[in-house]
């Protein structure tokens, strides 16, 4: 078993950022001023499979859009912390783990930019990022997905965790 497989075998909770992780970070601006984002269907499938297998899936993001919230809710993601200032992600994270009594050594967090750095730098958390995360984030992460944000990075980590635990497959 590789080092990462051992780490993956301990995970019970996934926590993801949205922009740059579940999306490619691009935002299209509509004439109404509304922001339009695109998600990768294989990431969506992996989240659904993780939830069905009993994993917790949480979202911590400064993004706050009804479309994103509706999409997450439609997949039965219940732990959604959206809309706070990007410098408040740590507060949302600490509140989440305290509220639900989560063990940090059983958490995989994926972020891509400097607002995620304080959480990714916590020693007990399995810190992960997409291939196109900023350099400072890649430097602190224990695992860098070969896939970019919004292009399968989420699927990659979920699939690897579930395979390490014998929960992925047909």
mmCIF file of C-alpha atoms in Angstrom:
data_model
loop_
_atom_site.group_PDB
_atom_site.id
_atom_site.type_symbol
_atom_site.label_atom_id
_atom_site.label_comp_id
_atom_site.label_asym_id
_atom_site.label_seq_id
_atom_site.Cartn_x
_atom_site.Cartn_y
_atom_site.Cartn_z
ATOM 1 C CA UNK A 1 0.000 0.000 0.000
ATOM 2 C CA UNK A 2 1.456 3.385 -0.989
ATOM 3 C CA UNK A 3 1.639 6.331 1.407
ATOM 4 C CA UNK A 4 -1.338 7.982 -0.254
ATOM 5 C CA UNK A 5 -3.413 4.793 -0.174
ATOM 6 C CA UNK A 6 -2.849 4.564 3.572
ATOM 7 C CA UNK A 7 -3.960 8.181 3.988
ATOM 8 C CA UNK A 8 -6.931 7.657 1.670
ATOM 9 C CA UNK A 9 -8.050 4.620 3.677
ATOM 10 C CA UNK A 10 -8.625 6.814 6.767
ATOM 11 C CA UNK A 11 -10.962 9.374 5.143
ATOM 12 C CA UNK A 12 -14.614 9.699 6.200
ATOM 13 C CA UNK A 13 -15.280 13.319 5.207
ATOM 14 C CA UNK A 14 -14.573 15.235 2.001
ATOM 15 C CA UNK A 15 -14.582 19.039 2.082
ATOM 16 C CA UNK A 16 -14.314 20.979 -1.164
ATOM 17 C CA UNK A 17 -13.976 24.577 -2.255
ATOM 18 C CA UNK A 18 -16.105 25.468 -5.288
ATOM 19 C CA UNK A 19 -14.373 27.902 -7.654
ATOM 20 C CA UNK A 20 -11.198 26.317 -9.019
ATOM 21 C CA UNK A 21 -12.030 22.915 -7.505
ATOM 22 C CA UNK A 22 -15.599 21.945 -8.456
ATOM 23 C CA UNK A 23 -15.459 24.464 -11.305
ATOM 24 C CA UNK A 24 -12.563 25.446 -13.550
ATOM 25 C CA UNK A 25 -12.503 28.854 -11.889
ATOM 26 C CA UNK A 26 -14.010 30.602 -14.880
ATOM 27 C CA UNK A 27 -17.088 32.755 -14.400
ATOM 28 C CA UNK A 28 -19.268 33.928 -17.268
ATOM 29 C CA UNK A 29 -21.105 37.144 -16.586
ATOM 30 C CA UNK A 30 -24.622 37.384 -17.963
ATOM 31 C CA UNK A 31 -26.234 40.698 -18.958
ATOM 32 C CA UNK A 32 -28.322 40.509 -15.762
ATOM 33 C CA UNK A 33 -25.110 40.501 -13.720
ATOM 34 C CA UNK A 34 -25.642 36.887 -12.742
ATOM 35 C CA UNK A 35 -22.533 34.694 -12.728
ATOM 36 C CA UNK A 36 -22.566 31.434 -14.649
ATOM 37 C CA UNK A 37 -20.310 28.505 -13.698
ATOM 38 C CA UNK A 38 -19.824 25.072 -15.203
ATOM 39 C CA UNK A 39 -19.297 21.840 -13.269
ATOM 40 C CA UNK A 40 -17.877 18.555 -14.546
ATOM 41 C CA UNK A 41 -20.426 15.738 -14.617
ATOM 42 C CA UNK A 42 -17.878 13.109 -13.541
ATOM 43 C CA UNK A 43 -17.157 15.126 -10.384
ATOM 44 C CA UNK A 44 -20.913 15.210 -9.755
ATOM 45 C CA UNK A 45 -21.136 11.440 -10.176
ATOM 46 C CA UNK A 46 -18.280 10.876 -7.731
ATOM 47 C CA UNK A 47 -19.917 13.094 -5.093
ATOM 48 C CA UNK A 48 -23.155 11.145 -5.470
ATOM 49 C CA UNK A 49 -21.278 7.844 -5.083
ATOM 50 C CA UNK A 50 -19.428 9.082 -1.988
ATOM 51 C CA UNK A 51 -22.696 10.126 -0.355
ATOM 52 C CA UNK A 52 -24.333 6.780 -1.194
ATOM 53 C CA UNK A 53 -21.363 4.992 0.384
ATOM 54 C CA UNK A 54 -21.821 6.929 3.630
ATOM 55 C CA UNK A 55 -19.097 9.549 3.330
ATOM 56 C CA UNK A 56 -19.774 13.097 4.467
ATOM 57 C CA UNK A 57 -19.345 15.782 1.823
ATOM 58 C CA UNK A 58 -18.991 19.411 2.851
ATOM 59 C CA UNK A 59 -18.554 22.609 0.886
ATOM 60 C CA UNK A 60 -16.731 25.692 2.146
ATOM 61 C CA UNK A 61 -16.708 28.562 -0.329
ATOM 62 C CA UNK A 62 -16.893 32.326 -0.523
ATOM 63 C CA UNK A 63 -19.063 31.818 -3.624
ATOM 64 C CA UNK A 64 -22.739 32.335 -2.961
ATOM 65 C CA UNK A 65 -25.023 31.617 -5.873
ATOM 66 C CA UNK A 66 -28.480 30.113 -5.825
ATOM 67 C CA UNK A 67 -27.600 27.863 -8.765
ATOM 68 C CA UNK A 68 -24.629 26.345 -6.946
ATOM 69 C CA UNK A 69 -26.617 25.843 -3.756
ATOM 70 C CA UNK A 70 -29.484 24.255 -5.705
ATOM 71 C CA UNK A 71 -27.091 21.911 -7.526
ATOM 72 C CA UNK A 72 -25.447 20.817 -4.258
ATOM 73 C CA UNK A 73 -28.786 20.366 -2.519
ATOM 74 C CA UNK A 74 -30.100 18.278 -5.443
ATOM 75 C CA UNK A 75 -27.236 15.841 -4.781
ATOM 76 C CA UNK A 76 -28.141 15.704 -1.063
ATOM 77 C CA UNK A 77 -25.035 17.584 0.075
ATOM 78 C CA UNK A 78 -26.155 18.893 3.456
ATOM 79 C CA UNK A 79 -23.041 20.583 4.851
ATOM 80 C CA UNK A 80 -22.853 23.728 2.737
ATOM 81 C CA UNK A 81 -21.021 26.794 4.033
ATOM 82 C CA UNK A 82 -21.201 29.417 1.308
ATOM 83 C CA UNK A 83 -21.112 33.161 1.000
ATOM 84 C CA UNK A 84 -18.745 34.260 3.718
ATOM 85 C CA UNK A 85 -15.667 36.352 3.007
ATOM 86 C CA UNK A 86 -12.799 34.274 1.642
ATOM 87 C CA UNK A 87 -10.709 35.097 4.715
ATOM 88 C CA UNK A 88 -13.358 33.429 6.896
ATOM 89 C CA UNK A 89 -12.998 29.916 5.483
ATOM 90 C CA UNK A 90 -11.052 28.800 8.554
ATOM 91 C CA UNK A 91 -13.877 29.935 10.825
ATOM 92 C CA UNK A 92 -16.395 27.972 8.734
ATOM 93 C CA UNK A 93 -14.115 24.931 8.830
ATOM 94 C CA UNK A 94 -13.543 25.057 12.577
ATOM 95 C CA UNK A 95 -17.252 25.602 13.187
ATOM 96 C CA UNK A 96 -18.114 22.611 10.993
ATOM 97 C CA UNK A 97 -15.732 20.193 12.693
ATOM 98 C CA UNK A 98 -16.792 21.396 16.157
ATOM 99 C CA UNK A 99 -20.514 21.249 15.350
ATOM 100 C CA UNK A 100 -20.324 17.684 14.036
ATOM 101 C CA UNK A 101 -17.437 16.367 16.145
ATOM 102 C CA UNK A 102 -15.310 15.542 13.109
ATOM 103 C CA UNK A 103 -11.840 14.059 13.488
ATOM 104 C CA UNK A 104 -9.368 16.057 11.372
ATOM 105 C CA UNK A 105 -7.317 12.957 10.537
ATOM 106 C CA UNK A 106 -10.413 11.606 8.746
ATOM 107 C CA UNK A 107 -10.897 14.736 6.598
ATOM 108 C CA UNK A 108 -9.738 15.287 3.033
ATOM 109 C CA UNK A 109 -9.846 18.972 2.074
ATOM 110 C CA UNK A 110 -9.372 20.160 -1.506
ATOM 111 C CA UNK A 111 -8.653 23.798 -2.278
ATOM 112 C CA UNK A 112 -6.852 25.676 -5.008
ATOM 113 C CA UNK A 113 -5.960 29.190 -3.885
ATOM 114 C CA UNK A 114 -4.568 31.216 -0.995
ATOM 115 C CA UNK A 115 -7.851 31.457 0.980
ATOM 116 C CA UNK A 116 -7.672 27.642 1.316
ATOM 117 C CA UNK A 117 -4.064 27.666 2.536
ATOM 118 C CA UNK A 118 -4.749 27.896 6.310
ATOM 119 C CA UNK A 119 -6.960 24.789 6.214
ATOM 120 C CA UNK A 120 -4.645 22.904 3.848
ATOM 121 C CA UNK A 121 -1.728 23.657 6.152
ATOM 122 C CA UNK A 122 -3.328 21.974 9.188
ATOM 123 C CA UNK A 123 -1.166 18.930 9.997
ATOM 124 C CA UNK A 124 -3.938 16.384 10.613
ATOM 125 C CA UNK A 125 -5.959 17.151 7.457
ATOM 126 C CA UNK A 126 -5.249 15.266 4.233
ATOM 127 C CA UNK A 127 -4.571 18.333 2.080
ATOM 128 C CA UNK A 128 -5.208 17.985 -1.637
ATOM 129 C CA UNK A 129 -5.479 20.301 -4.627
ATOM 130 C CA UNK A 130 -6.113 20.242 -8.368
ATOM 131 C CA UNK A 131 -3.179 20.208 -10.796
ATOM 132 C CA UNK A 132 -3.732 23.879 -11.613
ATOM 133 C CA UNK A 133 -3.785 25.154 -8.025
ATOM 134 C CA UNK A 134 -1.527 28.100 -7.222
ATOM 135 C CA UNK A 135 2.090 27.257 -6.430
ATOM 136 C CA UNK A 136 1.830 28.040 -2.704
ATOM 137 C CA UNK A 137 -1.085 25.637 -2.321
ATOM 138 C CA UNK A 138 0.615 22.870 -4.294
ATOM 139 C CA UNK A 139 3.672 23.239 -2.067
ATOM 140 C CA UNK A 140 1.703 22.549 1.124
ATOM 141 C CA UNK A 141 -0.573 19.783 -0.205
ATOM 142 C CA UNK A 142 0.102 16.143 0.524
ATOM 143 C CA UNK A 143 -1.552 15.121 -2.741
ATOM 144 C CA UNK A 144 -1.813 17.059 -6.011
ATOM 145 C CA UNK A 145 -4.364 15.572 -8.397
ATOM 146 C CA UNK A 146 -3.191 15.118 -11.984
ATOM 147 C CA UNK A 147 -6.517 16.708 -13.010
ATOM 148 C CA UNK A 148 -7.376 20.387 -13.109
ATOM 149 C CA UNK A 149 -10.123 22.023 -11.089
ATOM 150 C CA UNK A 150 -13.520 21.510 -12.693
ATOM 151 C CA UNK A 151 -12.017 18.788 -14.887
ATOM 152 C CA UNK A 152 -11.965 15.717 -12.666
ATOM 153 C CA UNK A 153 -9.831 16.624 -9.640
ATOM 154 C CA UNK A 154 -12.764 15.958 -7.315
ATOM 155 C CA UNK A 155 -13.529 12.653 -9.042
ATOM 156 C CA UNK A 156 -9.863 11.695 -8.718
ATOM 157 C CA UNK A 157 -9.662 12.071 -4.937
ATOM 158 C CA UNK A 158 -13.078 10.571 -4.252
ATOM 159 C CA UNK A 159 -12.356 7.584 -6.482
ATOM 160 C CA UNK A 160 -8.940 7.020 -4.889
ATOM 161 C CA UNK A 161 -10.351 7.177 -1.359
ATOM 162 C CA UNK A 162 -13.206 4.841 -2.203
ATOM 163 C CA UNK A 163 -10.871 2.393 -3.984
ATOM 164 C CA UNK A 164 -8.502 2.387 -0.982
ATOM 165 C CA UNK A 165 -11.502 1.465 1.168
ATOM 166 C CA UNK A 166 -12.942 -1.100 -1.268
ATOM 167 C CA UNK A 167 -16.064 1.016 -1.894
ATOM 168 C CA UNK A 168 -15.616 2.061 -5.536
ATOM 169 C CA UNK A 169 -16.853 0.087 -8.473
ATOM 170 C CA UNK A 170 -19.764 -1.442 -10.246
#
